[in-house]
XYZ file of C-alpha atoms in Angstrom:
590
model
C 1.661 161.108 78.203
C 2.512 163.289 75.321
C 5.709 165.692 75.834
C 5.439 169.199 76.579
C 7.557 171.606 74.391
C 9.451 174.242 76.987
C 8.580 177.721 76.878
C 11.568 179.251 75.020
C 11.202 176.684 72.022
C 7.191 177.751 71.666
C 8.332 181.514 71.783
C 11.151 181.140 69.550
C 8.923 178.767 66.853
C 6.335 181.659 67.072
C 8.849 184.672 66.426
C 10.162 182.607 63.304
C 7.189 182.043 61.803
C 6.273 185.766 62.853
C 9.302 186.527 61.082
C 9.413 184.819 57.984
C 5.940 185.419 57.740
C 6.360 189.313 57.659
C 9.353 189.202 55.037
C 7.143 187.059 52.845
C 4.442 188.913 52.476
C 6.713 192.146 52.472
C 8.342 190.669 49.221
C 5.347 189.153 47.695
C 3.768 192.825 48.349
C 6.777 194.776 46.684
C 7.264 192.469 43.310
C 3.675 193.303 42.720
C 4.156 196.911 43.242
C 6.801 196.914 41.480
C 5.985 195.156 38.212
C 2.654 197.167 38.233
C 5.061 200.218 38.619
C 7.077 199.062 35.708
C 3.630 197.889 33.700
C 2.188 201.485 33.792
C 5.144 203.113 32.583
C 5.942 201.243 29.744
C 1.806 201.109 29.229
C 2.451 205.048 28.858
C 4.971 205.306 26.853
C 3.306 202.895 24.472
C 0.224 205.031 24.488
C 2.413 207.734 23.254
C 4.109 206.318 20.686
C 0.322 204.937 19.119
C -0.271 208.470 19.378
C 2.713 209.745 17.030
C 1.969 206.362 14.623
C -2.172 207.670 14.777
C -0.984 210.876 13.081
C 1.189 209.281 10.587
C -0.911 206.554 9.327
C -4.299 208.646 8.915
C -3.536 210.196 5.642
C -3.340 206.505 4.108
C -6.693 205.379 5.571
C -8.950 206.939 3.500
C -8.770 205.964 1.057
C -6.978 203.313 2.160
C -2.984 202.595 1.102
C -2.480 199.572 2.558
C 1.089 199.515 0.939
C 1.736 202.474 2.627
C 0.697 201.710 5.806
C 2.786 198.063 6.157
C 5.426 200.399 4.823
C 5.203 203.490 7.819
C 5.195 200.443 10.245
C 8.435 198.730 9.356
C 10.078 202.035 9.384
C 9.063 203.172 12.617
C 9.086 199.934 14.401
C 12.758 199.898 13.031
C 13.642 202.924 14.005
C 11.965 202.385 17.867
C 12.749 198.961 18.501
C 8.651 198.706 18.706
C 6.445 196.640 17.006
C 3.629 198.408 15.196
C 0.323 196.970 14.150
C -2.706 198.559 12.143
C -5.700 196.427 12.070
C -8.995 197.892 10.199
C -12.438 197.752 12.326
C -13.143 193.933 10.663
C -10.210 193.007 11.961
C -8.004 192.250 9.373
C -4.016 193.435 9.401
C -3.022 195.953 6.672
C 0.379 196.910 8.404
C 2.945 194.706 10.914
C 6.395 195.559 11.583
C 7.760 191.980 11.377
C 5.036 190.672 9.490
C 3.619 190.559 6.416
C -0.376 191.283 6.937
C -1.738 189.189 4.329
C -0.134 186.044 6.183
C -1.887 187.412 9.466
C -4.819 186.403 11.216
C -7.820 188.431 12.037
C -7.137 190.625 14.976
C -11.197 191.524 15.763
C -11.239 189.207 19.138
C -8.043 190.565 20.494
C -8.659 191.952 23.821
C -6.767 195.401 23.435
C -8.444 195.764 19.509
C -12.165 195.368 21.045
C -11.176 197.493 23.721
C -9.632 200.442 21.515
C -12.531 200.050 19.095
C -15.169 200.511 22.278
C -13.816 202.877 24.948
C -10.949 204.777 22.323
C -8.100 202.783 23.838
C -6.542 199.586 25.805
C -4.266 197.689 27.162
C -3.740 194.074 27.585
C -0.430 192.045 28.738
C -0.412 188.411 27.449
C 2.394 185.635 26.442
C 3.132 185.823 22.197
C 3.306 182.516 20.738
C 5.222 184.169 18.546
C 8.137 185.754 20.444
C 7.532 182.990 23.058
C 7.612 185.983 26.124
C 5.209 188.255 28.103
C 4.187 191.102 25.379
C 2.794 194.383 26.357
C -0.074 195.370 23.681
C -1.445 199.273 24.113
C -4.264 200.013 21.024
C -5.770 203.310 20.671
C -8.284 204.146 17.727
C -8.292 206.348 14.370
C -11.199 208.395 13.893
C -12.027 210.115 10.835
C -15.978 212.053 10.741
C -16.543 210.576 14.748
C -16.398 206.793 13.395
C -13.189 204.614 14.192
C -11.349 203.879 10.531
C -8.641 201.686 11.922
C -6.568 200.564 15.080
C -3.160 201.516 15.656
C -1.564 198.791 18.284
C 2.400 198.936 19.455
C 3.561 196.252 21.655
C 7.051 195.605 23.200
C 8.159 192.639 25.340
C 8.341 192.500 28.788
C 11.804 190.519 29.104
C 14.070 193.747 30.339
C 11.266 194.778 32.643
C 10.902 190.624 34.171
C 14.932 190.679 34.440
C 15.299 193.950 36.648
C 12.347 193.179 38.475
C 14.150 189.184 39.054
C 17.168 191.462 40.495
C 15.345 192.887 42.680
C 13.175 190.054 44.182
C 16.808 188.608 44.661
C 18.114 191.533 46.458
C 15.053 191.561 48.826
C 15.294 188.107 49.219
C 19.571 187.966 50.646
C 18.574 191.536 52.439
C 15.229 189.588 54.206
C 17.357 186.192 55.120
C 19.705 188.865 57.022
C 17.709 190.606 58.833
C 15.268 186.916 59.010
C 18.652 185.714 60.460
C 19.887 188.534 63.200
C 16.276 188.845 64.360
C 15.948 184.984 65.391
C 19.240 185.342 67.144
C 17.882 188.427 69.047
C 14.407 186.467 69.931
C 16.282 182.842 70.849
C 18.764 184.778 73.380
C 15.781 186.816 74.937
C 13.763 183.374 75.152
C 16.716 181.417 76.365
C 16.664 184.391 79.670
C 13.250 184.930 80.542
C 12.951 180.866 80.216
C 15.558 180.607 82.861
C 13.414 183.176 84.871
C 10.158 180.632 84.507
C 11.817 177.777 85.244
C 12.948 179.488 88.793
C 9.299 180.239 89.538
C 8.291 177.105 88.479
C 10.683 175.236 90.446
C 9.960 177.779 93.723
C 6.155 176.562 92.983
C 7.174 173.220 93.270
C 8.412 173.843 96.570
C 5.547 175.766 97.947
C 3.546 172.506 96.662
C 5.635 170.343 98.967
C 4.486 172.876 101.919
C 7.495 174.871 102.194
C 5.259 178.067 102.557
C 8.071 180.199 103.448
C 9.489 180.012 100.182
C 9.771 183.555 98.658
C 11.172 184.824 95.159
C 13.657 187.865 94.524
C 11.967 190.471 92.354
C 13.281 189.954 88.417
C 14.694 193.254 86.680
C 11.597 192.816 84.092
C 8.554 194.487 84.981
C 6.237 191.565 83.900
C 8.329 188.515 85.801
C 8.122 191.138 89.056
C 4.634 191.688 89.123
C 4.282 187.750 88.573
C 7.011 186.935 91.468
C 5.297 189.224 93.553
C 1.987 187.589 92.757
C 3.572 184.476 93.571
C 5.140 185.808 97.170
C 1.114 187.173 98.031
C -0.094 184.093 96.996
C 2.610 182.339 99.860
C 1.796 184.229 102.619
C -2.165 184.109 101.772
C -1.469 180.215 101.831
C 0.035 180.608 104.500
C -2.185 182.826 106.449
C -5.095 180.270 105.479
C -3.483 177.135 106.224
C -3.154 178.690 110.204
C -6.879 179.682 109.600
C -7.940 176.200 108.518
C -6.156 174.440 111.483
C -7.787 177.205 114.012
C -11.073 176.400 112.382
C -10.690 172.659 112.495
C -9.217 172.688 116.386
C -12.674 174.818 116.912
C -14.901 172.105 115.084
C -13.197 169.430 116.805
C -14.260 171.309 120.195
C -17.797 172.126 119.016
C -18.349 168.436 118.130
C -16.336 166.935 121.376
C -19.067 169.358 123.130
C -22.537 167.829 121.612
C -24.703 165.742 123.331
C -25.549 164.402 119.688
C -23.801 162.014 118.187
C -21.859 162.957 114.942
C -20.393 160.005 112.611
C -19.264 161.466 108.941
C -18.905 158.454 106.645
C -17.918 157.983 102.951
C -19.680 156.104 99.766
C -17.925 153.321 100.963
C -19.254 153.083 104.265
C -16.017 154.119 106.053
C -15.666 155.978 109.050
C -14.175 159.393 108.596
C -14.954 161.078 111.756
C -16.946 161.481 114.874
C -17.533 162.989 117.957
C -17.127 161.626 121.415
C -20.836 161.367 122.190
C -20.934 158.953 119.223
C -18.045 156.983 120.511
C -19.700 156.488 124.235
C -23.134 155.859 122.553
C -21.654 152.879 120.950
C -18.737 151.726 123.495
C -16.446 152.971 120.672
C -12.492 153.520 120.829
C -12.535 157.556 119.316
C -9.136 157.012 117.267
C -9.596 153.754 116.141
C -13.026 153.667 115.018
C -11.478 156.271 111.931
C -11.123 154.781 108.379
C -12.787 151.507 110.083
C -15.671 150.416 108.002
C -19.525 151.276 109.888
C -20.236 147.770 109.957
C -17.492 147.186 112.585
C -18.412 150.611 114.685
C -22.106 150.450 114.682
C -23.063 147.062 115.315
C -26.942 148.222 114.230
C -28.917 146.671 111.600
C -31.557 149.468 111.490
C -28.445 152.122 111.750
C -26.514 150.523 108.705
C -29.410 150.436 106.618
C -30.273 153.658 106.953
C -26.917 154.916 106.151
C -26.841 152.583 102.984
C -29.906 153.883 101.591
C -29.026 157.340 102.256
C -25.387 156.946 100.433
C -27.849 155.524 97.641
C -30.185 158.118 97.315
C -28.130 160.906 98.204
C -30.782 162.972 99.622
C -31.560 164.218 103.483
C -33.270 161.806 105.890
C -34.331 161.228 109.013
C -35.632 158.272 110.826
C -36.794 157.171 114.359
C -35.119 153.819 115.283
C -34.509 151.845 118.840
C -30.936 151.114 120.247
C -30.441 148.438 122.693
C -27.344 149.954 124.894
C -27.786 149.864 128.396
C -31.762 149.826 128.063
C -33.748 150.435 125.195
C -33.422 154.326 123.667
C -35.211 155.814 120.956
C -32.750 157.825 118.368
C -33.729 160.381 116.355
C -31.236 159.200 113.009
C -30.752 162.109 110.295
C -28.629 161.843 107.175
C -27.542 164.976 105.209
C -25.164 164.625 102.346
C -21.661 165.898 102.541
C -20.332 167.907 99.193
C -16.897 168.994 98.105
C -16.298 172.590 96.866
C -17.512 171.178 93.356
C -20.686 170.128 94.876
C -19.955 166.244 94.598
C -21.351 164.210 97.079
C -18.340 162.243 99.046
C -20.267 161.180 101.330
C -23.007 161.694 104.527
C -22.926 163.019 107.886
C -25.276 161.288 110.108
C -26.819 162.923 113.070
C -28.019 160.965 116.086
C -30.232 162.370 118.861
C -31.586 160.648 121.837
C -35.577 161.315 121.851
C -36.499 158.650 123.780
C -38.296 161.187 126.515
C -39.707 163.376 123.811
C -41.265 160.083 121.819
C -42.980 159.097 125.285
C -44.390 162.832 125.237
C -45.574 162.468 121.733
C -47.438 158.913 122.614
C -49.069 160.874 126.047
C -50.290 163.756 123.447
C -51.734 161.105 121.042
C -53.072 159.153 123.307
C -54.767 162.593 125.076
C -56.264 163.348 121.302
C -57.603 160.013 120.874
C -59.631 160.148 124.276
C -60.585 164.088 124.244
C -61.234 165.537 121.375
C -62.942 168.872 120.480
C -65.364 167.175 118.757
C -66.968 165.300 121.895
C -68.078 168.536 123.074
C -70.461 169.742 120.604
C -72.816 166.427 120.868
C -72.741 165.968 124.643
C -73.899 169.770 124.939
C -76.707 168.792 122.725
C -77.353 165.759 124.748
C -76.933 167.289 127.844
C -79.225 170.384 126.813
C -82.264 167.642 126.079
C -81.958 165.489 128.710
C -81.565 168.608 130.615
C -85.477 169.788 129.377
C -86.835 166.225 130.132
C -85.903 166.143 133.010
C -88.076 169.244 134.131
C -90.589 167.073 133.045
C -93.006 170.255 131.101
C -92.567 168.528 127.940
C -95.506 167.143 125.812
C -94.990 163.146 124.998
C -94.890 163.789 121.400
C -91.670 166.953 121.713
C -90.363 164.431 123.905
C -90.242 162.024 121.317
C -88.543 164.313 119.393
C -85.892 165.253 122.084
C -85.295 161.489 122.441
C -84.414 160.648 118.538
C -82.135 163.883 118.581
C -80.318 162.406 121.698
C -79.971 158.889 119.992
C -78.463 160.446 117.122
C -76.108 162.382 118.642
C -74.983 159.236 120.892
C -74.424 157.203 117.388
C -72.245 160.637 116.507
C -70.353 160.294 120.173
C -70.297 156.150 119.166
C -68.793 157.032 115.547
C -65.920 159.646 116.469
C -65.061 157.088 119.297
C -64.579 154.029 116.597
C -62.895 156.920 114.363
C -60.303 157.874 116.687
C -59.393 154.233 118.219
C -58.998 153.285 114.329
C -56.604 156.068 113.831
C -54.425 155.155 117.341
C -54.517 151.880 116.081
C -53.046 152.074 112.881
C -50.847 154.727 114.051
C -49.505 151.868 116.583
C -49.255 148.982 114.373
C -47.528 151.383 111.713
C -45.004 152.220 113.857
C -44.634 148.562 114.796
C -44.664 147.594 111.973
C -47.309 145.206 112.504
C -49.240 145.711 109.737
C -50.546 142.403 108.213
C -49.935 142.238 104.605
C -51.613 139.524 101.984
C -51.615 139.050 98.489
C -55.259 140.068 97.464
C -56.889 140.905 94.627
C -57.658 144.713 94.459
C -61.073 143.705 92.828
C -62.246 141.884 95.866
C -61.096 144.691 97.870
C -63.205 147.392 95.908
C -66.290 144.271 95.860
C -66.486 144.407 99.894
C -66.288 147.978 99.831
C -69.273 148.803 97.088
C -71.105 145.873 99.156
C -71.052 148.061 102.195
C -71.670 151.454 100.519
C -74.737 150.051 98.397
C -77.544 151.078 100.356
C -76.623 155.252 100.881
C -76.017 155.296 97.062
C -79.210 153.461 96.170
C -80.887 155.824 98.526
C -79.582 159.006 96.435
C -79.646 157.002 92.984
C -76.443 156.998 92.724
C -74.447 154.176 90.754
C -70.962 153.530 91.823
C -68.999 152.076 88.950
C -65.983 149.576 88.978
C -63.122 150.100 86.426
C -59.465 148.514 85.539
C -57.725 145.853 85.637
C -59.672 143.092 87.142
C -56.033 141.160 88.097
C -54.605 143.233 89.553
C -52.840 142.521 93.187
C -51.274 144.028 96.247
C -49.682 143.055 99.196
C -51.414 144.963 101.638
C -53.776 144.404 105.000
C -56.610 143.882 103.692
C -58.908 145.057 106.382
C -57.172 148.262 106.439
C -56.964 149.061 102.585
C -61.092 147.984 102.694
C -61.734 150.663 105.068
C -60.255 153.512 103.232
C -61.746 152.899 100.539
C -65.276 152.597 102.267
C -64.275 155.979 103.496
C -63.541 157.353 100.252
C -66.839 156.019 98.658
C -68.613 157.166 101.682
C -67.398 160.753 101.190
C -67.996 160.445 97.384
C -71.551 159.314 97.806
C -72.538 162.152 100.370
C -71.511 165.187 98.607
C -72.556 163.519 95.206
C -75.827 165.159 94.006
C -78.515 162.584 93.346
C -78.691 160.237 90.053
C -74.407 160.943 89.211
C -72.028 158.105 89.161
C -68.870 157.716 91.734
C -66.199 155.674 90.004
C -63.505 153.190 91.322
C -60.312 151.933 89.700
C -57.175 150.372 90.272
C -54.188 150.821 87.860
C -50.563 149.634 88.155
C -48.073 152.130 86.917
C -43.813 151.380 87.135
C -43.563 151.601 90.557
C -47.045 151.622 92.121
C -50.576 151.031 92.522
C -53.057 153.835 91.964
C -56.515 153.368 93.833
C -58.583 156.234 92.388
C -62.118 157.008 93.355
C -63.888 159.690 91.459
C -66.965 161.665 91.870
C -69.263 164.189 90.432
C -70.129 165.939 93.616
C -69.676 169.918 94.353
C -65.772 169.451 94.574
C -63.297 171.334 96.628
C -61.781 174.745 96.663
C -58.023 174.763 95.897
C -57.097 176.635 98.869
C -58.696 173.788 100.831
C -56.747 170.982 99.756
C -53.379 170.985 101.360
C -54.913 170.842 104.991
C -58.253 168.337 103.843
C -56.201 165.214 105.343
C -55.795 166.551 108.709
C -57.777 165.604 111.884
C -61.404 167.031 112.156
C -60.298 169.865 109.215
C -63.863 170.494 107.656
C -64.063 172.214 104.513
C -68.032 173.120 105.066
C -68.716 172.102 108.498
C -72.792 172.800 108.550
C -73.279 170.464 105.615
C -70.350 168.245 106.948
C -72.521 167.617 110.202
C -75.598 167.652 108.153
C -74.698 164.629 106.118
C -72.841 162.843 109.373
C -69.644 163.372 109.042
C -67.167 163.274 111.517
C -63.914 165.264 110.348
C -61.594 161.711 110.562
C -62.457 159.622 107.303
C -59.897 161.355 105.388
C -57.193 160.993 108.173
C -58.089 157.683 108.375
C -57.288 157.331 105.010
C -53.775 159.266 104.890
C -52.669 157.160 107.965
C -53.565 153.846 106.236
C -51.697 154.560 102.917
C -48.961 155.993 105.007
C -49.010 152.663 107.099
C -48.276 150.889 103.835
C -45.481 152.948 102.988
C -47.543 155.411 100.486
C -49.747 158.208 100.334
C -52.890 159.581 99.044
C -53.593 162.480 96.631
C -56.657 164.635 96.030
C -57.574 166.720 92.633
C -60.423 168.462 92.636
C -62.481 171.165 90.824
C -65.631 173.350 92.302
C -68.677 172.315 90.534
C -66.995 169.319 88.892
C -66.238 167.014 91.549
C -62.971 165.375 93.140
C -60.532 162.366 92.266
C -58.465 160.882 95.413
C -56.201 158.384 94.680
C -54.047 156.786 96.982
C -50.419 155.626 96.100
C -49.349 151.818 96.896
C -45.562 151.069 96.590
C -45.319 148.009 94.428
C -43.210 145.010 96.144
């Protein structure tokens, strides 16, 4: 692990840097103003003395007296300690103070000549090969009729100026290291305190981690460190305070849980026992204290219980499940599993819930077994039944109406006959579901959907309706065959009676990732959308005149749910009005 710097070594690094930093740029700022200073006022004086030369020199430019002109420029530059240059608009030198013109080269491309021969005047600072130092140039132009004639340049070098200004920077630079110097002395004592005041806090923080929670700092003399000391004390006593509120809500969980008739067992990912309650413990002749941090294989000595528990560590999402427990008789429990999170919402865990519902499960199999055997829909075909037979039996009735009351009275019987077959298929698979006695074989789904067209041939034919096998002809499942047979003869059933005539029902079988998809698809009127979460239930009827009208009985589509759901899956309905309806139901693969 990399080591930390302390606290007064960052401040005092960051002061020096602050400091130096400052004085830096203070002297960097300064030299330029200073040799910008010193640049203008020698740049005016120069402009002056081109000035003086201007009026001097114009008599000999036109004409021109070149003679005369080298000769005025020795003199003066002599006499000024300046050197004085007159260049012509081409360029070419007629008069140097320390040079002889004709040996001189043309002057046209020198910055401050162009300049003066554009704007009337310039300036330019650049190193002279020939004095080997920084030169000064100032060039202002001689006009004679409003057109320049010549270009009068004076130039001195910059060596005095560069010396005073090295002085200076020299000065600044012994002056800065001082105060550089005395400041850093001031910052590294001031660190070296309020360090001492940190570490105090940091070492009372230390403390309260150890759970001294009485611990409590003196106020410092600065304002900062006080308001953070007195942070620190409120902090203590709120610790404190909720430490007693934590163990006064944990001795009040302990008694709401000792007080359940449920069972409460809290487990980890790894299957260990964190806590329960004492209804648990009795449930499963368990030692309360021991049975903590012991792994749920060795407390619950369930195969069904540890299962469930697995697979809802695995999934990490609610469940609940209805399982039997062999302790002193056979109970039902009523097992749910809800995830427990930490303040960062990571699941550590699950808490599993266990209720006995052994009396309420018997209540539940009473109520089935009460639906199965009277059902609303009895009533409506024995009243018919009853009204005919009823009429006959007053004997005014003409042999041919009679004849008529008689195949009404048959029909309704088959109706009576079919709801009857309908609901002791539905308590049947119910009961083998829940027994788990369904029995599964490896069949083709082809076959399956063969047996099923077989049996649905002659209503299609009747409407001219062609019912049309598609998919994969290998596919297989491991299902009961009998079962998975009759929902889809329901399906196809349902498809051909609210088909119009001539249209084409389809059948397929596909095998996604991780199931089978049985789809059977019509072209009939199709099915509202407010219809569809309620179209699986017992008896619901979406039109029940035409329902009755083409036989049906209100249970073909339960039967269906309760066979997919007997398999472990489900079944799905799409459906548009005027388009028709898809139902597929889902098959978990093996």
């Amino acid at each position: 692990m990399r080591r930390r710097a302390r606290l007064v070594w960052r401040l005092f690094g960051l002061f020096t840097v602050i400091v130096c930093g400052t004085l830096v740029a203070a002297g960097w700022y300064f030299s330029q103003a200073f040799d910008a200073f010193f640049q203008t006022e020698v740049a005016v004086d120069l402009t002056a003395r081109t000035r003086l030369v201007q009026a001097l020199v114009a008599p000999h430019l036109a004409p021109l007296n070149a003679a005369a002109v080298d000769d005025l420029c020795k003199r003066l530059g002599a006499e000024s300690n300046t050197r004085y240059t007159v260049i012509l608009p081409s360029g070419v030198v007629v008069g140097d103070t320390w040079e002889t013109p004709a040996n001189m080269d043309n002057h046209a491309a020198r910055p401050e000549v162009a300049g003066a021969l554009a704007r009337g005047a310039e300036s330019s600072r650049r190193f002279s090969t020939t004095l080997q130092r920084n030169v000064l140039y100032v060039a202002s132009s001689v006009h004679d009729q409003g057109r320049p004639v010549a270009v009068v340049r004076a130039a001195i070098p910059l060596s005095r100026m560069e010396e005073e200004l090295d002085r200076l920077r020299s000065r600044f630079v012994g002056i800065g290291a001082l105060i550089a110097g005395l400041a850093l002395a001031v910052t590294l004592a001031l660190s070296q305190r309020y360090g001492r005041k940190v570490r105090e806090l940091q070492e009372a923080a230390a403390r309260l981690a150890e759970g001294d929670l009485s611990q409590r700092l003196p106020a410092p003399d600065s304002e900062e460190l006080a308001g953070l000391a007195e942070s620190f004390n409120r902090m203590a006593a709120q610790i404190e305070s909720r430490m007693q509120e934590v163990v006064r809500q944990r001795n009040q969980l302990e008694g709401v849980l000792s007080s359940m008739q449920e069972g409460v067992i809290a487990v980890d990912r790894e299957e260990r026992v964190l806590s329960l309650n004492p209804a648990a413990a009795r449930w499963f002749d368990l030692p309360l204290e021991r049975a903590r941090g012991r792994s749920l294989q060795e407390v619950v000595r369930n195969l069904a219980i540890q299962k469930f528990v697995a697979r809802s560590l695995a999934t990490g999402v609610p469940a609940e499940e209805d399982m039997a427990v062999f302790q002193n008789g056979e109970r039902i429990l009523n097992v749910r599993s809800t995830p427990l999170q930490g303040a960062g919402s990571e699941t550590f865990g699950s808490l599993i819930v266990f209720n006995d519902v052994t009396q309420l499960r018997r209540l539940e199999d009473m109520r089935r077994d009460f639906v199965a055997n009277v059902s609303h829909e009895l009533k409506t075909p024995l009243t018919a039944i009853k009204g005919f037979v009823e009429t006959l039996h007053q004997g005014q009735v003409d042999p041919e109406e009679a004849r008529r009351f008689l195949g009404i009275i048959a029909k309704h019987v088959d109706r009576l006959n079919v709801i009857i077959q309908d609901l002791l298929m539905l308590s049947r698979i119910e009961d083998q579901a829940e027994r788990a006695e369904i029995k599964r074989e490896t069949v083709r789904l082809h076959d399956v959907f063969a047996n099923a067209v077989q049996i649905c041939r002659p209503a299609a034919e009747a409407k001219r309706i062609r019912i049309r096998v598609t998919g994969d002809e290998t596919i297989t499942a491991s299902v009961d065959p009998v079962l998975l047979e009759q929902a889809v003869v329901n399906l196809l059933d349902n498809a051909v009676k609210y088909s119009d005539p001539e249209r084409e029902v389809e059948i397929s079988g596909r095998a996604a990732d991780r199931e089978i998809r049985i789809r059977v698809r019509d072209q009939g009127v199709g099915i509202e959308r407010r219809h569809l979460p309620r179209l699986f239930e017992r008896f619901y009827r979406v039109d029940k005149a035409r329902s009755r009208a083409v036989g049906g009985t209100g249970l073909g589509l339960a039967i269906v749910k309760h066979i997919a759901q007997a398999h472990g899956g489900h079944v799905s309905v799409e459906s548009t009005v005027g388009e028709g309806s898809r139902f597929t139901i889902h098959l978990p693969r093996n």
